[in-house]
mmCIF file of C-alpha atoms and ligand atoms in Angstrom:
data_model
loop_
_atom_site.group_PDB
_atom_site.id
_atom_site.type_symbol
_atom_site.label_atom_id
_atom_site.label_comp_id
_atom_site.label_asym_id
_atom_site.label_seq_id
_atom_site.Cartn_x
_atom_site.Cartn_y
_atom_site.Cartn_z
ATOM 1 C CA MET A 1 127.253 138.947 124.394
ATOM 2 C CA GLN A 2 124.075 138.530 122.419
ATOM 3 C CA THR A 3 120.994 137.646 124.393
ATOM 4 C CA ILE A 4 120.153 133.967 124.311
ATOM 5 C CA ALA A 5 116.566 132.758 124.033
ATOM 6 C CA PRO A 6 114.868 135.731 122.521
ATOM 7 C CA THR A 7 111.307 136.409 123.383
ATOM 8 C CA LEU A 8 109.642 136.309 119.991
ATOM 9 C CA THR A 9 108.320 139.610 118.729
ATOM 10 C CA PRO A 10 104.698 139.944 117.568
ATOM 11 C CA GLU A 11 106.105 140.214 114.025
ATOM 12 C CA GLN A 12 107.919 136.879 114.350
ATOM 13 C CA ILE A 13 104.812 135.159 115.733
ATOM 14 C CA LEU A 14 102.708 136.573 112.894
ATOM 15 C CA PHE A 15 105.311 135.482 110.327
ATOM 16 C CA PHE A 16 105.184 131.946 111.724
ATOM 17 C CA HIS A 17 101.403 131.699 111.544
ATOM 18 C CA ILE A 18 101.280 133.107 107.997
ATOM 19 C CA ASN A 19 104.187 131.139 106.544
ATOM 20 C CA GLY A 20 104.275 127.936 108.633
ATOM 21 C CA PHE A 21 107.910 128.390 109.608
ATOM 22 C CA LEU A 22 110.224 130.774 111.442
ATOM 23 C CA SER A 23 113.978 131.148 111.517
ATOM 24 C CA VAL A 24 115.492 132.294 114.830
ATOM 25 C CA PRO A 25 119.147 133.016 114.062
ATOM 26 C CA VAL A 26 120.085 133.581 117.721
ATOM 27 C CA PRO A 27 121.697 130.802 119.789
ATOM 28 C CA ALA A 28 119.352 129.106 122.268
ATOM 29 C CA THR A 29 122.269 128.244 124.517
ATOM 30 C CA THR A 30 125.870 129.051 125.409
ATOM 31 C CA PRO A 31 128.950 127.993 123.423
ATOM 32 C CA GLU A 32 129.934 125.875 126.447
ATOM 33 C CA GLU A 33 126.693 123.877 126.463
ATOM 34 C CA LEU A 34 126.879 123.490 122.681
ATOM 35 C CA GLU A 35 130.360 122.021 122.994
ATOM 36 C CA ILE A 36 129.165 119.461 125.562
ATOM 37 C CA MET A 37 126.243 118.578 123.296
ATOM 38 C CA ARG A 38 128.511 118.207 120.237
ATOM 39 C CA LEU A 39 130.800 115.774 122.053
ATOM 40 C CA ALA A 40 127.861 113.664 123.231
ATOM 41 C CA TYR A 41 126.292 113.789 119.766
ATOM 42 C CA ASP A 42 129.470 112.634 118.030
ATOM 43 C CA ARG A 43 129.903 109.858 120.580
ATOM 44 C CA ILE A 44 126.484 108.298 120.005
ATOM 45 C CA PHE A 45 126.817 108.499 116.218
ATOM 46 C CA GLN A 46 130.238 106.877 116.418
ATOM 47 C CA GLU A 47 128.826 104.105 118.643
ATOM 48 C CA ARG A 48 125.716 103.833 116.415
ATOM 49 C CA ALA A 49 123.822 103.909 119.699
ATOM 50 C CA GLY A 50 120.389 102.299 119.540
ATOM 51 C CA ARG A 51 121.060 100.324 116.353
ATOM 52 C CA ALA A 52 119.865 96.997 117.803
ATOM 53 C CA GLN A 53 116.671 98.675 119.035
ATOM 54 C CA GLY A 54 115.920 100.197 115.635
ATOM 55 C CA ASP A 55 116.597 103.715 116.963
ATOM 56 C CA GLN A 56 119.728 104.176 114.815
ATOM 57 C CA PHE A 57 119.400 103.756 111.065
ATOM 58 C CA ASP A 58 120.170 105.255 107.692
ATOM 59 C CA LEU A 59 117.304 107.580 106.881
ATOM 60 C CA GLY A 60 118.448 108.008 103.291
ATOM 61 C CA GLY A 61 119.622 104.506 102.310
ATOM 62 C CA THR A 62 118.662 100.858 102.487
ATOM 63 C CA ASP A 63 120.344 100.583 105.912
ATOM 64 C CA GLU A 64 121.812 97.135 105.334
ATOM 65 C CA GLU A 65 124.882 96.149 107.355
ATOM 66 C CA GLY A 66 128.139 97.010 105.622
ATOM 67 C CA THR A 67 126.702 99.716 103.347
ATOM 68 C CA GLU A 68 127.887 103.307 103.703
ATOM 69 C CA GLU A 69 125.359 105.457 105.521
ATOM 70 C CA ASN A 70 123.977 108.425 103.589
ATOM 71 C CA LEU A 71 122.000 110.055 106.337
ATOM 72 C CA PRO A 72 122.393 108.441 109.770
ATOM 73 C CA GLN A 73 119.616 109.207 112.233
ATOM 74 C CA ILE A 74 119.095 108.375 115.922
ATOM 75 C CA LEU A 75 115.610 108.458 117.445
ATOM 76 C CA ASN A 76 115.405 109.496 121.114
ATOM 77 C CA PRO A 77 119.096 110.463 121.265
ATOM 78 C CA ALA A 78 118.747 111.606 124.886
ATOM 79 C CA LYS A 79 118.145 107.949 125.812
ATOM 80 C CA TYR A 80 121.751 107.295 124.819
ATOM 81 C CA ALA A 81 123.277 110.679 125.705
ATOM 82 C CA PRO A 82 121.989 112.229 128.944
ATOM 83 C CA GLU A 83 123.789 115.442 127.924
ATOM 84 C CA LEU A 84 120.989 115.959 125.387
ATOM 85 C CA LYS A 85 118.153 115.399 127.845
ATOM 86 C CA SER A 86 118.000 118.798 129.523
ATOM 87 C CA GLY A 87 119.751 122.124 129.660
ATOM 88 C CA MET A 88 119.476 125.759 128.761
ATOM 89 C CA PHE A 89 118.726 124.880 125.123
ATOM 90 C CA LEU A 90 115.634 122.898 126.107
ATOM 91 C CA ASN A 91 114.290 125.515 128.517
ATOM 92 C CA ASN A 92 114.673 128.235 125.911
ATOM 93 C CA LEU A 93 113.204 126.273 123.017
ATOM 94 C CA ASP A 94 110.303 125.260 125.249
ATOM 95 C CA ALA A 95 109.621 128.932 125.979
ATOM 96 C CA ILE A 96 109.618 129.700 122.231
ATOM 97 C CA VAL A 97 107.226 126.828 121.490
ATOM 98 C CA LYS A 98 104.785 128.042 124.147
ATOM 99 C CA GLN A 99 104.702 131.439 122.455
ATOM 100 C CA LEU A 100 103.699 129.769 119.188
ATOM 101 C CA LEU A 101 101.328 126.967 120.270
ATOM 102 C CA GLY A 102 100.292 127.971 123.794
ATOM 103 C CA SER A 103 101.207 126.799 127.267
ATOM 104 C CA ASP A 104 99.904 123.241 126.732
ATOM 105 C CA ALA A 105 102.762 122.527 124.310
ATOM 106 C CA SER A 106 106.150 121.519 125.608
ATOM 107 C CA ALA A 107 109.349 120.793 123.706
ATOM 108 C CA GLY A 108 111.176 117.474 123.871
ATOM 109 C CA VAL A 109 114.197 116.104 122.028
ATOM 110 C CA ALA A 110 112.935 113.830 119.251
ATOM 111 C CA HIS A 111 115.787 112.801 116.986
ATOM 112 C CA ALA A 112 119.190 113.638 115.574
ATOM 113 C CA ILE A 113 120.275 113.639 111.921
ATOM 114 C CA TYR A 114 123.946 113.582 111.038
ATOM 115 C CA LYS A 115 125.262 114.599 107.642
ATOM 116 C CA PRO A 116 128.789 113.258 107.235
ATOM 117 C CA ALA A 117 131.354 115.658 105.731
ATOM 118 C CA GLY A 118 131.514 115.616 101.962
ATOM 119 C CA HIS A 119 128.933 112.931 101.275
ATOM 120 C CA GLY A 120 125.875 113.410 103.480
ATOM 121 C CA ALA A 121 122.874 113.053 101.181
ATOM 122 C CA ALA A 122 120.100 115.591 100.668
ATOM 123 C CA THR A 123 116.951 115.245 102.751
ATOM 124 C CA PRO A 124 114.339 115.470 99.975
ATOM 125 C CA TRP A 125 111.254 117.699 100.107
ATOM 126 C CA HIS A 126 108.678 116.285 102.511
ATOM 127 C CA GLN A 127 105.991 117.113 105.050
ATOM 128 C CA ASP A 128 106.643 115.592 108.486
ATOM 129 C CA GLU A 129 102.996 114.586 108.938
ATOM 130 C CA ALA A 130 103.426 112.132 106.025
ATOM 131 C CA TYR A 131 105.349 109.876 108.440
ATOM 132 C CA TRP A 132 102.563 109.810 111.029
ATOM 133 C CA ASN A 133 99.188 108.177 111.681
ATOM 134 C CA PRO A 134 96.665 109.289 109.032
ATOM 135 C CA ASP A 135 93.788 108.738 111.486
ATOM 136 C CA LEU A 136 94.903 111.666 113.633
ATOM 137 C CA GLN A 137 94.743 115.448 113.263
ATOM 138 C CA TYR A 138 97.889 117.209 114.465
ATOM 139 C CA LYS A 139 98.852 120.670 115.589
ATOM 140 C CA SER A 140 102.554 120.484 116.204
ATOM 141 C CA VAL A 141 105.937 121.919 115.380
ATOM 142 C CA SER A 142 109.425 120.629 114.791
ATOM 143 C CA ILE A 143 112.388 122.643 115.980
ATOM 144 C CA TRP A 144 115.636 122.125 114.105
ATOM 145 C CA MET A 145 118.811 123.197 115.903
ATOM 146 C CA PRO A 146 122.284 122.799 114.376
ATOM 147 C CA LEU A 147 125.195 122.242 116.754
ATOM 148 C CA GLN A 148 127.539 124.096 114.390
ATOM 149 C CA GLU A 149 126.867 126.736 111.787
ATOM 150 C CA ALA A 150 124.312 125.549 109.207
ATOM 151 C CA THR A 151 124.706 126.861 105.665
ATOM 152 C CA ALA A 152 123.373 126.081 102.206
ATOM 153 C CA GLU A 153 126.690 124.316 101.649
ATOM 154 C CA ASN A 154 126.408 121.878 104.580
ATOM 155 C CA GLY A 155 122.663 121.263 104.559
ATOM 156 C CA CYS A 156 120.611 123.925 106.337
ATOM 157 C CA LEU A 157 116.831 123.773 105.951
ATOM 158 C CA TRP A 158 114.708 125.269 103.156
ATOM 159 C CA PHE A 159 110.973 125.905 103.545
ATOM 160 C CA MET A 160 108.018 126.460 101.228
ATOM 161 C CA PRO A 161 106.073 129.428 102.655
ATOM 162 C CA GLY A 162 102.369 128.742 103.230
ATOM 163 C CA SER A 163 102.671 124.973 102.713
ATOM 164 C CA HIS A 164 101.438 124.311 106.275
ATOM 165 C CA GLU A 165 97.962 124.998 104.850
ATOM 166 C CA TRP A 166 98.262 122.223 102.251
ATOM 167 C CA GLU A 167 96.843 118.742 102.706
ATOM 168 C CA VAL A 168 99.461 116.016 103.105
ATOM 169 C CA LEU A 169 100.528 115.515 99.482
ATOM 170 C CA PRO A 170 101.494 112.100 98.029
ATOM 171 C CA HIS A 171 104.861 110.826 99.290
ATOM 172 C CA GLN A 172 107.023 107.776 98.598
ATOM 173 C CA SER A 173 110.158 106.228 100.083
ATOM 174 C CA ILE A 174 113.192 108.053 98.664
ATOM 175 C CA GLY A 175 113.700 106.996 95.052
ATOM 176 C CA GLY A 176 110.675 104.681 95.317
ATOM 177 C CA ASP A 177 112.737 102.095 97.258
ATOM 178 C CA VAL A 178 110.491 100.683 100.007
ATOM 179 C CA ARG A 179 113.566 99.581 102.003
ATOM 180 C CA ILE A 180 114.307 103.271 102.679
ATOM 181 C CA HIS A 181 112.731 104.938 105.717
ATOM 182 C CA GLY A 182 113.045 108.508 104.408
ATOM 183 C CA LEU A 183 110.090 109.939 102.461
ATOM 184 C CA GLU A 184 109.938 112.389 99.578
ATOM 185 C CA MET A 185 107.105 114.266 97.939
ATOM 186 C CA VAL A 186 106.268 112.646 94.612
ATOM 187 C CA ASP A 187 105.459 115.872 92.736
ATOM 188 C CA LEU A 188 107.662 118.918 93.299
ATOM 189 C CA THR A 189 105.766 121.352 91.084
ATOM 190 C CA PRO A 190 104.129 123.045 94.127
ATOM 191 C CA ILE A 191 107.601 123.989 95.411
ATOM 192 C CA GLN A 192 108.129 127.525 94.118
ATOM 193 C CA ASN A 193 110.541 130.094 95.553
ATOM 194 C CA PRO A 194 111.486 128.200 98.737
ATOM 195 C CA VAL A 195 113.327 130.075 101.494
ATOM 196 C CA CYS A 196 116.831 129.070 102.601
ATOM 197 C CA CYS A 197 117.476 129.417 106.358
ATOM 198 C CA PRO A 198 121.173 129.467 107.334
ATOM 199 C CA LEU A 199 121.765 129.506 111.102
ATOM 200 C CA PRO A 200 124.539 130.134 113.619
ATOM 201 C CA PRO A 201 125.448 127.289 116.010
ATOM 202 C CA GLY A 202 122.524 126.798 118.422
ATOM 203 C CA GLY A 203 120.097 128.917 116.358
ATOM 204 C CA CYS A 204 116.883 127.229 115.257
ATOM 205 C CA THR A 205 114.123 127.007 112.731
ATOM 206 C CA ILE A 206 110.599 126.040 113.720
ATOM 207 C CA HIS A 207 108.066 124.576 111.291
ATOM 208 C CA ARG A 208 104.543 123.150 111.398
ATOM 209 C CA ASN A 209 103.572 119.518 110.843
ATOM 210 C CA ARG A 210 102.626 120.019 107.163
ATOM 211 C CA THR A 211 105.214 122.648 106.186
ATOM 212 C CA ALA A 212 107.179 121.314 103.197
ATOM 213 C CA HIS A 213 110.928 121.405 103.807
ATOM 214 C CA TYR A 214 114.219 120.206 102.389
ATOM 215 C CA ALA A 215 117.902 120.102 103.330
ATOM 216 C CA GLY A 216 120.676 119.932 100.767
ATOM 217 C CA PRO A 217 123.606 117.520 100.815
ATOM 218 C CA ASN A 218 126.649 118.309 102.934
ATOM 219 C CA THR A 219 129.306 119.388 100.456
ATOM 220 C CA SER A 220 131.514 120.949 103.153
ATOM 221 C CA SER A 221 134.557 119.369 104.791
ATOM 222 C CA LEU A 222 132.935 119.199 108.246
ATOM 223 C CA PRO A 223 130.031 117.117 109.577
ATOM 224 C CA ARG A 224 126.622 118.760 109.902
ATOM 225 C CA ARG A 225 124.938 117.908 113.186
ATOM 226 C CA ALA A 226 121.280 118.734 113.731
ATOM 227 C CA LEU A 227 119.156 118.078 116.782
ATOM 228 C CA ILE A 228 115.402 118.004 116.169
ATOM 229 C CA LEU A 229 112.873 118.683 118.894
ATOM 230 C CA GLY A 230 109.143 118.253 118.722
ATOM 231 C CA ALA A 231 106.221 119.898 120.466
ATOM 232 C CA GLY A 232 102.513 119.654 119.923
ATOM 233 C CA LEU A 233 99.012 119.888 121.261
ATOM 234 C CA ALA A 234 97.021 116.701 121.825
ATOM 235 C CA ALA A 235 96.141 115.001 118.526
ATOM 236 C CA HIS A 236 92.460 114.472 117.689
ATOM 237 C CA PRO A 237 90.753 111.984 115.360
ATOM 238 C CA TYR A 238 91.145 113.144 111.767
ATOM 239 C CA PRO A 239 87.819 114.460 110.450
ATOM 240 C CA GLY A 240 87.226 112.316 107.396
ATOM 241 C CA LYS A 241 89.107 109.487 105.748
ATOM 242 C CA ARG A 242 92.636 109.500 104.466
ATOM 243 C CA SER A 243 95.462 107.001 104.063
ATOM 244 C CA PHE A 244 99.236 107.203 103.749
ATOM 245 C CA PRO A 245 99.892 104.057 101.660
ATOM 246 C CA TRP A 246 103.613 104.911 101.366
ATOM 247 C CA ASN A 247 104.015 103.910 105.028
ATOM 248 C CA ASP A 248 102.032 100.655 104.673
ATOM 249 C CA ILE A 249 104.280 99.333 101.906
ATOM 250 C CA LYS A 250 107.586 100.225 103.614
ATOM 251 C CA ARG A 251 109.823 97.266 104.463
ATOM 252 C CA THR A 252 112.837 98.677 106.300
ATOM 253 C CA PRO A 253 115.606 96.778 108.111
ATOM 254 C CA ARG A 254 115.090 99.298 110.938
ATOM 255 C CA GLU A 255 111.549 98.030 111.566
ATOM 256 C CA GLU A 256 112.792 94.449 111.564
ATOM 257 C CA ARG A 257 115.413 95.285 114.200
ATOM 258 C CA ALA A 258 112.867 97.196 116.291
ATOM 259 C CA ALA A 259 110.420 94.263 116.116
ATOM 260 C CA ALA A 260 113.158 91.780 117.088
ATOM 261 C CA ALA A 261 114.178 93.988 120.047
ATOM 262 C CA ARG A 262 110.574 94.060 121.304
ATOM 263 C CA THR A 263 110.236 90.266 121.474
HETATM 264 NI NI1 NI B 1 111.256 116.788 108.309
#
C-alpha cells in the first residue's frame, strides 16, 4: 500500500514557495477513514446543518429559500459532524502545513463545499484573501482535500502559478449580484496558462492566501465533495491602506440568518 502522509521533498517545498501552490496526489488517510468522512459529509449536507446559524448557504447563488442550490457550503462542518473534527487526515495535513509555514502553523477544518452531480456550478477565479479583513496582513494556506477522486470533469482545482505574489486584485460578488456570497475576480486577463490539479480520494492541494484559483462545474454523474482546511501564522496589521469594497456592499441572506441567530 502506498505510504500515506508523505514527508514533502525539498523539491516540493521549493515548488510551493515559487508557485504559491502544491499538489500532493497521495492520500492523507486510509480508505476506511475516508468512507466514514464521506458518510458524515453527506449527512450534514442532506440535513443542511447550520442553516439557521448562517453556516450553511449557497456560495454560488442568491441562497433564498426554495431556490435550487448551485454550490452549497457549510462553515465549520466539524461542529455538525464530529467525524470531521480529528483523525489521521488532520494529523497528516498538519504535518505537511508545518513543513511549509513552520511549527507555529496548525491545520484546522474550515469549511466544506459540495458540488451536486450534473449541475454543481463553477467556483470562479478568486483569491481567498479577498474575503478577509483588508486591515490585516496574512501568511496562510488553504488545503483542499476531495473525499472522492477529483477530476477536471467534476471540479478539481486550477491554480495560476506565481499569483501568490500579486496584490489582492479587484473582486465582485459572482455575476455582480450582491446577494451572492461567492466572489470572482473582475478581470481575468492575468490568468494565463493555469495548472489543473486532479487528485485521488484523500489527496490534497495546498495554496497561499493570494494564490488565484478556480474549480470547474461538476459535469459528472456523482457528487464532488471537498473538505477545506486552513492554517496560518498570526496576522499582523496591513502596512498601508487598502479596502475590499466588494465585501462592504454584500447583502446576503446568510448574513441575515447569522445576525438573527446571534440575537
Ligand atoms: Ni478559494
